[in-house]
Amino acid sequence: MRSILLIASLAFSWTLSAEVTRVSSPTLGIVADPASGRLLAIEGVRGRLNFGREVWPTTVQAAWPASDSRALVQVDGSWRLLEWNRDWALTRMVELGVQDWARIVWNPEGSAWLTCGDLKPGCAIYRVSDGTISRKIDGEERLSAVALADSSTAAILRRGNVALVWARDNEVKALAEGVSAAAFRPGESRLALVQEAGSLLLLDPAVPNPGQIETAEGAVGAAWAPDGHWLLVAYRDGQIRVFNDSGQVSGMANCDCLPGGVWQMGRSGLFRLQENTKQQMFVVGIEDGAIQFSILPGQEQEVR
């Protein structure tokens, strides 16, 4: 009998030890699940990722996560700014009301966002502190938001296939044609423009004659790593290229996927290549210029 009790006691102590020492997976970012309309955490470590808990219990119609622990969500036609702490517990919600917003673009540090009207011409930059407008531009032509610098003094807009720079003095000038992707370097106004025909332009919008580098055609997205040393560019055929800050190719790889763009995931330094969780989601990390892939399975059923 004593032996049975001793074995049971040891088994119980081992169970407690396992519970105490078990480490929960970190949350690296969030994504909107189209099947349920809920915001889900992406958890794990590089190479081993999975969809985790809900970080917002309400169904959303649209979601635009920032690189920091923030997101803009649309619920019943009305927009809200959500903010989480480092444990991804909701700490702040700002009601923004019904807005005529089309595509939303965050700056690299997640402190401001840029958007243009869906029905009426005009664009505006909004402060994350209170959701109010810091800069606004009106006009008669339809524009779309492309990229925003951390300083909010420079932004890239698109008119048709022409990229426009919206400068500090509120003047809007044509920058380049056929631009398929653009990204401001974190903390700076330096900009990377990728043209559909296969050229990469590294420039400061205030300085003429940018450096031009020939690269592959068909870019669909670009983003700088959080440290600003590496530029990640994804192409329609699944090719991924990493450039250093001088514009030299430091890494190349191919994913068995069709990228839809490049979106930074939270503070993790990882980037997802698909927006829809119904298909496999490929996640890219950069380490010393080398490309690492992680794959999340597609969500076949509604997450509850």
mmCIF file of C-alpha atoms in Angstrom:
data_model
loop_
_atom_site.group_PDB
_atom_site.id
_atom_site.type_symbol
_atom_site.label_atom_id
_atom_site.label_comp_id
_atom_site.label_asym_id
_atom_site.label_seq_id
_atom_site.Cartn_x
_atom_site.Cartn_y
_atom_site.Cartn_z
ATOM 1 C CA MET A 1 0.000 0.000 0.000
ATOM 2 C CA ARG A 2 2.872 2.310 0.891
ATOM 3 C CA SER A 3 4.402 1.605 -2.531
ATOM 4 C CA ILE A 4 1.177 2.544 -4.308
ATOM 5 C CA LEU A 5 0.912 5.778 -2.306
ATOM 6 C CA LEU A 6 4.564 6.603 -2.994
ATOM 7 C CA ILE A 7 4.121 6.063 -6.749
ATOM 8 C CA ALA A 8 0.964 8.178 -6.759
ATOM 9 C CA SER A 9 2.705 10.909 -4.791
ATOM 10 C CA LEU A 10 5.660 10.934 -7.156
ATOM 11 C CA ALA A 11 3.361 11.013 -10.188
ATOM 12 C CA PHE A 12 1.457 13.955 -8.689
ATOM 13 C CA SER A 13 4.664 15.848 -7.894
ATOM 14 C CA TRP A 14 5.962 15.276 -11.426
ATOM 15 C CA THR A 15 2.654 16.604 -12.809
ATOM 16 C CA LEU A 16 2.935 19.732 -10.663
ATOM 17 C CA SER A 17 6.541 20.181 -11.710
ATOM 18 C CA ALA A 18 5.583 19.931 -15.377
ATOM 19 C CA GLU A 19 2.814 22.504 -14.904
ATOM 20 C CA VAL A 20 5.099 24.901 -13.063
ATOM 21 C CA THR A 21 7.963 24.677 -15.549
ATOM 22 C CA ARG A 22 5.804 24.719 -18.690
ATOM 23 C CA VAL A 23 6.376 27.908 -20.696
ATOM 24 C CA SER A 24 3.543 29.269 -22.781
ATOM 25 C CA SER A 25 4.250 30.138 -26.401
ATOM 26 C CA PRO A 26 4.903 33.826 -27.053
ATOM 27 C CA THR A 27 2.488 35.786 -29.209
ATOM 28 C CA LEU A 28 4.290 37.140 -32.253
ATOM 29 C CA GLY A 29 1.423 38.949 -33.950
ATOM 30 C CA ILE A 30 -2.272 38.868 -34.749
ATOM 31 C CA VAL A 31 -4.369 38.148 -37.806
ATOM 32 C CA ALA A 32 -8.069 38.348 -38.635
ATOM 33 C CA ASP A 33 -9.656 34.949 -39.322
ATOM 34 C CA PRO A 34 -12.104 35.370 -42.242
ATOM 35 C CA ALA A 35 -14.194 32.337 -41.267
ATOM 36 C CA SER A 36 -15.120 33.642 -37.816
ATOM 37 C CA GLY A 37 -14.276 37.329 -38.070
ATOM 38 C CA ARG A 38 -12.211 37.058 -34.872
ATOM 39 C CA LEU A 39 -8.693 38.340 -34.174
ATOM 40 C CA LEU A 40 -6.325 35.439 -33.503
ATOM 41 C CA ALA A 41 -2.853 35.389 -31.998
ATOM 42 C CA ILE A 42 0.002 33.852 -33.960
ATOM 43 C CA GLU A 43 2.047 32.002 -31.359
ATOM 44 C CA GLY A 44 5.273 30.020 -31.131
ATOM 45 C CA VAL A 45 8.862 30.530 -32.185
ATOM 46 C CA ARG A 46 10.522 30.777 -35.583
ATOM 47 C CA GLY A 47 10.033 27.565 -37.497
ATOM 48 C CA ARG A 48 7.158 26.428 -35.239
ATOM 49 C CA LEU A 49 4.159 28.722 -35.407
ATOM 50 C CA ASN A 50 0.455 28.134 -34.846
ATOM 51 C CA PHE A 51 -2.817 30.006 -34.498
ATOM 52 C CA GLY A 52 -3.593 30.604 -30.832
ATOM 53 C CA ARG A 53 -6.145 32.327 -28.657
ATOM 54 C CA GLU A 54 -8.532 35.111 -29.543
ATOM 55 C CA VAL A 55 -7.200 38.534 -28.575
ATOM 56 C CA TRP A 56 -10.507 40.329 -29.227
ATOM 57 C CA PRO A 57 -13.835 38.534 -28.673
ATOM 58 C CA THR A 58 -15.951 40.573 -31.089
ATOM 59 C CA THR A 59 -16.499 39.729 -34.752
ATOM 60 C CA VAL A 60 -14.846 42.260 -37.072
ATOM 61 C CA GLN A 61 -15.579 43.206 -40.675
ATOM 62 C CA ALA A 62 -12.025 44.377 -41.333
ATOM 63 C CA ALA A 63 -8.745 44.566 -39.406
ATOM 64 C CA TRP A 64 -5.482 46.409 -40.048
ATOM 65 C CA PRO A 65 -2.834 45.423 -37.454
ATOM 66 C CA ALA A 66 0.139 47.712 -36.820
ATOM 67 C CA SER A 67 3.738 46.609 -36.359
ATOM 68 C CA ASP A 68 3.276 47.364 -32.657
ATOM 69 C CA SER A 69 0.532 45.894 -30.444
ATOM 70 C CA ARG A 70 -2.232 47.893 -32.074
ATOM 71 C CA ALA A 71 -4.916 47.368 -34.691
ATOM 72 C CA LEU A 72 -7.715 49.246 -36.399
ATOM 73 C CA VAL A 73 -10.872 47.156 -36.628
ATOM 74 C CA GLN A 74 -14.279 47.735 -38.165
ATOM 75 C CA VAL A 75 -17.288 46.462 -36.184
ATOM 76 C CA ASP A 76 -20.830 46.976 -37.520
ATOM 77 C CA GLY A 77 -19.563 49.683 -39.848
ATOM 78 C CA SER A 78 -17.820 51.641 -37.086
ATOM 79 C CA TRP A 79 -14.027 51.806 -36.590
ATOM 80 C CA ARG A 80 -12.115 51.286 -33.355
ATOM 81 C CA LEU A 81 -8.472 51.576 -32.366
ATOM 82 C CA LEU A 82 -7.385 48.664 -30.142
ATOM 83 C CA GLU A 83 -4.192 48.437 -28.111
ATOM 84 C CA TRP A 84 -2.722 45.520 -26.155
ATOM 85 C CA ASN A 85 0.075 45.204 -23.584
ATOM 86 C CA ARG A 86 3.088 42.896 -23.948
ATOM 87 C CA ASP A 87 1.002 39.963 -22.672
ATOM 88 C CA TRP A 88 -1.609 40.770 -25.342
ATOM 89 C CA ALA A 89 -4.275 41.765 -22.847
ATOM 90 C CA LEU A 90 -6.466 44.590 -24.206
ATOM 91 C CA THR A 91 -5.570 47.862 -22.445
ATOM 92 C CA ARG A 92 -7.152 50.548 -24.606
ATOM 93 C CA MET A 93 -9.988 51.081 -27.061
ATOM 94 C CA VAL A 94 -10.779 54.321 -28.899
ATOM 95 C CA GLU A 95 -14.102 54.704 -30.717
ATOM 96 C CA LEU A 96 -13.503 56.315 -34.129
ATOM 97 C CA GLY A 97 -17.019 56.104 -35.547
ATOM 98 C CA VAL A 98 -18.085 55.523 -39.158
ATOM 99 C CA GLN A 99 -15.321 56.526 -41.560
ATOM 100 C CA ASP A 100 -14.887 56.671 -45.333
ATOM 101 C CA TRP A 101 -11.619 54.691 -45.274
ATOM 102 C CA ALA A 102 -10.259 52.422 -47.957
ATOM 103 C CA ARG A 103 -6.795 50.883 -47.537
ATOM 104 C CA ILE A 104 -5.061 51.726 -44.251
ATOM 105 C CA VAL A 105 -1.267 52.026 -43.976
ATOM 106 C CA TRP A 106 0.619 52.190 -40.656
ATOM 107 C CA ASN A 107 4.024 53.815 -40.270
ATOM 108 C CA PRO A 108 6.857 51.409 -39.296
ATOM 109 C CA GLU A 109 6.693 52.072 -35.542
ATOM 110 C CA GLY A 110 2.881 51.859 -35.404
ATOM 111 C CA SER A 111 2.379 55.379 -34.046
ATOM 112 C CA ALA A 112 0.283 56.816 -36.902
ATOM 113 C CA TRP A 113 -1.728 55.666 -39.888
ATOM 114 C CA LEU A 114 -2.491 56.939 -43.371
ATOM 115 C CA THR A 115 -5.682 56.369 -45.308
ATOM 116 C CA CYS A 116 -7.604 57.862 -48.227
ATOM 117 C CA GLY A 117 -11.301 58.182 -48.877
ATOM 118 C CA ASP A 118 -13.124 55.263 -50.425
ATOM 119 C CA LEU A 119 -16.017 57.346 -51.780
ATOM 120 C CA LYS A 120 -14.688 60.910 -51.562
ATOM 121 C CA PRO A 121 -11.231 62.157 -52.680
ATOM 122 C CA GLY A 122 -8.776 63.144 -49.974
ATOM 123 C CA CYS A 123 -6.245 61.544 -47.599
ATOM 124 C CA ALA A 124 -5.345 62.036 -43.947
ATOM 125 C CA ILE A 125 -2.749 60.995 -41.366
ATOM 126 C CA TYR A 126 -4.091 60.088 -37.923
ATOM 127 C CA ARG A 127 -2.437 60.155 -34.490
ATOM 128 C CA VAL A 128 -2.504 56.942 -32.481
ATOM 129 C CA SER A 129 -2.616 58.948 -29.223
ATOM 130 C CA ASP A 130 -6.237 60.006 -29.684
ATOM 131 C CA GLY A 131 -7.281 59.017 -33.227
ATOM 132 C CA THR A 132 -7.442 62.611 -34.469
ATOM 133 C CA ILE A 133 -6.110 63.970 -37.777
ATOM 134 C CA SER A 134 -2.582 65.441 -37.786
ATOM 135 C CA ARG A 135 -2.409 66.223 -41.530
ATOM 136 C CA LYS A 136 -5.023 66.279 -44.251
ATOM 137 C CA ILE A 137 -5.091 66.777 -47.984
ATOM 138 C CA ASP A 138 -8.182 67.386 -50.112
ATOM 139 C CA GLY A 139 -8.503 67.176 -53.854
ATOM 140 C CA GLU A 140 -10.638 66.204 -56.779
ATOM 141 C CA GLU A 141 -8.651 63.126 -57.853
ATOM 142 C CA ARG A 142 -8.910 59.654 -56.337
ATOM 143 C CA LEU A 143 -5.768 58.646 -54.426
ATOM 144 C CA SER A 144 -4.766 55.549 -52.450
ATOM 145 C CA ALA A 145 -2.424 55.144 -49.471
ATOM 146 C CA VAL A 146 0.888 53.323 -50.039
ATOM 147 C CA ALA A 147 3.432 54.119 -47.296
ATOM 148 C CA LEU A 148 3.999 56.458 -44.337
ATOM 149 C CA ALA A 149 7.254 57.529 -42.645
ATOM 150 C CA ASP A 150 7.644 57.377 -38.858
ATOM 151 C CA SER A 151 7.899 61.170 -38.741
ATOM 152 C CA SER A 152 4.575 61.491 -40.629
ATOM 153 C CA THR A 153 6.203 64.316 -42.624
ATOM 154 C CA ALA A 154 6.480 62.137 -45.752
ATOM 155 C CA ALA A 155 3.949 59.765 -47.265
ATOM 156 C CA ILE A 156 3.566 57.909 -50.533
ATOM 157 C CA LEU A 157 0.243 57.958 -52.351
ATOM 158 C CA ARG A 158 -0.790 56.380 -55.641
ATOM 159 C CA ARG A 159 -2.764 57.883 -58.520
ATOM 160 C CA GLY A 160 -3.381 55.122 -61.042
ATOM 161 C CA ASN A 161 0.057 53.552 -61.536
ATOM 162 C CA VAL A 162 1.963 56.702 -60.519
ATOM 163 C CA ALA A 163 3.545 57.016 -57.061
ATOM 164 C CA LEU A 164 3.243 60.475 -55.501
ATOM 165 C CA VAL A 165 5.158 61.903 -52.563
ATOM 166 C CA TRP A 166 3.187 63.954 -50.037
ATOM 167 C CA ALA A 167 5.879 66.133 -48.468
ATOM 168 C CA ARG A 168 6.166 68.254 -45.328
ATOM 169 C CA ASP A 169 4.875 71.369 -47.115
ATOM 170 C CA ASN A 170 1.736 69.426 -48.203
ATOM 171 C CA GLU A 171 2.806 69.593 -51.832
ATOM 172 C CA VAL A 172 2.077 66.404 -53.793
ATOM 173 C CA LYS A 173 4.550 65.557 -56.560
ATOM 174 C CA ALA A 174 4.918 62.636 -58.942
ATOM 175 C CA LEU A 175 7.788 60.350 -57.943
ATOM 176 C CA ALA A 176 7.799 57.330 -60.282
ATOM 177 C CA GLU A 177 5.539 55.305 -62.540
ATOM 178 C CA GLY A 178 4.654 51.629 -62.323
ATOM 179 C CA VAL A 179 5.355 51.336 -58.596
ATOM 180 C CA SER A 180 4.032 48.082 -57.128
ATOM 181 C CA ALA A 181 5.382 48.358 -53.569
ATOM 182 C CA ALA A 182 6.925 50.969 -51.261
ATOM 183 C CA ALA A 183 8.343 51.028 -47.733
ATOM 184 C CA PHE A 184 9.887 53.714 -45.528
ATOM 185 C CA ARG A 185 12.926 52.718 -43.501
ATOM 186 C CA PRO A 186 12.103 52.657 -39.741
ATOM 187 C CA GLY A 187 12.869 55.955 -38.063
ATOM 188 C CA GLU A 188 13.826 57.677 -41.319
ATOM 189 C CA SER A 189 12.399 59.215 -44.457
ATOM 190 C CA ARG A 190 14.540 56.949 -46.662
ATOM 191 C CA LEU A 191 12.294 55.057 -49.007
ATOM 192 C CA ALA A 192 12.390 51.906 -51.086
ATOM 193 C CA LEU A 193 10.220 51.864 -54.213
ATOM 194 C CA VAL A 194 9.801 48.664 -56.231
ATOM 195 C CA GLN A 195 8.585 49.002 -59.797
ATOM 196 C CA GLU A 196 6.528 46.340 -61.539
ATOM 197 C CA ALA A 197 9.016 46.202 -64.421
ATOM 198 C CA GLY A 198 11.799 45.142 -62.056
ATOM 199 C CA SER A 199 13.663 48.165 -60.678
ATOM 200 C CA LEU A 200 14.355 48.928 -57.017
ATOM 201 C CA LEU A 201 14.731 52.631 -56.166
ATOM 202 C CA LEU A 202 16.384 53.673 -52.888
ATOM 203 C CA LEU A 203 15.861 57.369 -52.246
ATOM 204 C CA ASP A 204 14.998 60.189 -49.943
ATOM 205 C CA PRO A 205 11.890 61.962 -51.287
ATOM 206 C CA ALA A 206 13.596 65.321 -50.743
ATOM 207 C CA VAL A 207 16.675 64.360 -52.791
ATOM 208 C CA PRO A 208 16.492 64.036 -56.607
ATOM 209 C CA ASN A 209 18.136 61.331 -58.755
ATOM 210 C CA PRO A 210 17.613 58.177 -56.683
ATOM 211 C CA GLY A 211 19.848 55.136 -56.967
ATOM 212 C CA GLN A 212 18.286 52.515 -59.233
ATOM 213 C CA ILE A 213 18.985 48.778 -59.003
ATOM 214 C CA GLU A 214 17.753 46.210 -61.492
ATOM 215 C CA THR A 215 15.925 43.298 -59.882
ATOM 216 C CA ALA A 216 13.205 40.771 -60.697
ATOM 217 C CA GLU A 217 9.806 41.704 -62.108
ATOM 218 C CA GLY A 218 6.446 41.279 -60.437
ATOM 219 C CA ALA A 219 7.009 42.570 -56.882
ATOM 220 C CA VAL A 220 3.860 42.510 -54.736
ATOM 221 C CA GLY A 221 5.184 43.752 -51.401
ATOM 222 C CA ALA A 222 8.167 45.227 -49.580
ATOM 223 C CA ALA A 223 9.068 45.927 -45.946
ATOM 224 C CA TRP A 224 12.155 46.887 -43.955
ATOM 225 C CA ALA A 225 13.246 44.756 -41.019
ATOM 226 C CA PRO A 226 12.692 46.565 -37.681
ATOM 227 C CA ASP A 227 16.437 47.334 -37.370
ATOM 228 C CA GLY A 228 16.427 48.996 -40.806
ATOM 229 C CA HIS A 229 19.340 46.900 -42.104
ATOM 230 C CA TRP A 230 17.404 44.608 -44.455
ATOM 231 C CA LEU A 231 14.707 45.156 -47.056
ATOM 232 C CA LEU A 232 12.438 42.190 -47.796
ATOM 233 C CA VAL A 233 10.754 42.072 -51.222
ATOM 234 C CA ALA A 234 8.224 39.387 -52.236
ATOM 235 C CA TYR A 235 7.384 38.595 -55.856
ATOM 236 C CA ARG A 236 4.264 37.218 -57.467
ATOM 237 C CA ASP A 237 5.929 33.925 -58.462
ATOM 238 C CA GLY A 238 7.016 33.108 -54.892
ATOM 239 C CA GLN A 239 10.539 34.486 -55.113
ATOM 240 C CA ILE A 240 11.785 36.296 -51.999
ATOM 241 C CA ARG A 241 14.776 38.627 -52.039
ATOM 242 C CA VAL A 242 16.558 40.435 -49.214
ATOM 243 C CA PHE A 243 18.564 43.588 -49.919
ATOM 244 C CA ASN A 244 20.933 45.324 -47.538
ATOM 245 C CA ASP A 245 20.697 49.063 -46.943
ATOM 246 C CA SER A 246 23.042 49.690 -49.875
ATOM 247 C CA GLY A 247 20.732 47.888 -52.283
ATOM 248 C CA GLN A 248 22.855 44.747 -52.685
ATOM 249 C CA VAL A 249 21.151 41.338 -52.691
ATOM 250 C CA SER A 250 22.099 39.477 -49.520
ATOM 251 C CA GLY A 251 19.672 36.557 -49.719
ATOM 252 C CA MET A 252 17.297 34.807 -52.107
ATOM 253 C CA ALA A 253 14.798 31.990 -51.649
ATOM 254 C CA ASN A 254 11.613 30.614 -53.159
ATOM 255 C CA CYS A 255 8.479 29.701 -51.246
ATOM 256 C CA ASP A 256 5.966 27.222 -52.590
ATOM 257 C CA CYS A 257 3.284 29.886 -52.484
ATOM 258 C CA LEU A 258 1.809 32.907 -54.203
ATOM 259 C CA PRO A 259 2.583 35.929 -52.005
ATOM 260 C CA GLY A 260 -0.090 38.586 -51.717
ATOM 261 C CA GLY A 261 2.145 41.162 -50.037
ATOM 262 C CA VAL A 262 4.456 41.637 -47.064
ATOM 263 C CA TRP A 263 2.997 42.417 -43.624
ATOM 264 C CA GLN A 264 5.065 42.802 -40.456
ATOM 265 C CA MET A 265 3.783 40.730 -37.521
ATOM 266 C CA GLY A 266 3.828 42.655 -34.261
ATOM 267 C CA ARG A 267 7.225 43.253 -32.671
ATOM 268 C CA SER A 268 8.625 39.888 -33.749
ATOM 269 C CA GLY A 269 10.558 40.938 -36.843
ATOM 270 C CA LEU A 270 8.630 38.303 -38.812
ATOM 271 C CA PHE A 271 6.594 39.000 -41.952
ATOM 272 C CA ARG A 272 3.630 37.120 -43.377
ATOM 273 C CA LEU A 273 3.127 36.760 -47.112
ATOM 274 C CA GLN A 274 -0.618 35.977 -47.132
ATOM 275 C CA GLU A 275 -3.513 37.953 -45.744
ATOM 276 C CA ASN A 276 -6.120 35.177 -45.756
ATOM 277 C CA THR A 277 -5.873 32.399 -43.152
ATOM 278 C CA LYS A 278 -8.001 30.037 -45.264
ATOM 279 C CA GLN A 279 -4.849 29.103 -47.141
ATOM 280 C CA GLN A 280 -1.424 28.152 -45.854
ATOM 281 C CA MET A 281 0.301 31.211 -44.461
ATOM 282 C CA PHE A 282 4.019 31.570 -45.107
ATOM 283 C CA VAL A 283 5.973 33.611 -42.574
ATOM 284 C CA VAL A 284 9.443 34.972 -43.316
ATOM 285 C CA GLY A 285 12.208 35.861 -40.889
ATOM 286 C CA ILE A 286 15.575 37.465 -41.707
ATOM 287 C CA GLU A 287 18.741 36.685 -39.764
ATOM 288 C CA ASP A 288 22.029 38.208 -40.951
ATOM 289 C CA GLY A 289 20.481 38.591 -44.385
ATOM 290 C CA ALA A 290 19.447 34.918 -44.589
ATOM 291 C CA ILE A 291 15.780 33.984 -45.173
ATOM 292 C CA GLN A 292 13.917 31.589 -42.867
ATOM 293 C CA PHE A 293 10.411 30.239 -43.551
ATOM 294 C CA SER A 294 7.674 29.136 -41.186
ATOM 295 C CA ILE A 295 4.327 27.741 -42.364
ATOM 296 C CA LEU A 296 0.955 28.048 -40.641
ATOM 297 C CA PRO A 297 -1.772 25.621 -41.744
ATOM 298 C CA GLY A 298 -4.872 26.988 -43.419
ATOM 299 C CA GLN A 299 -7.994 27.472 -41.303
ATOM 300 C CA GLU A 300 -10.513 25.033 -42.777
ATOM 301 C CA GLN A 301 -13.212 25.552 -40.166
ATOM 302 C CA GLU A 302 -14.519 28.425 -38.129
ATOM 303 C CA VAL A 303 -12.466 29.115 -35.017
ATOM 304 C CA ARG A 304 -14.574 29.214 -31.875
#
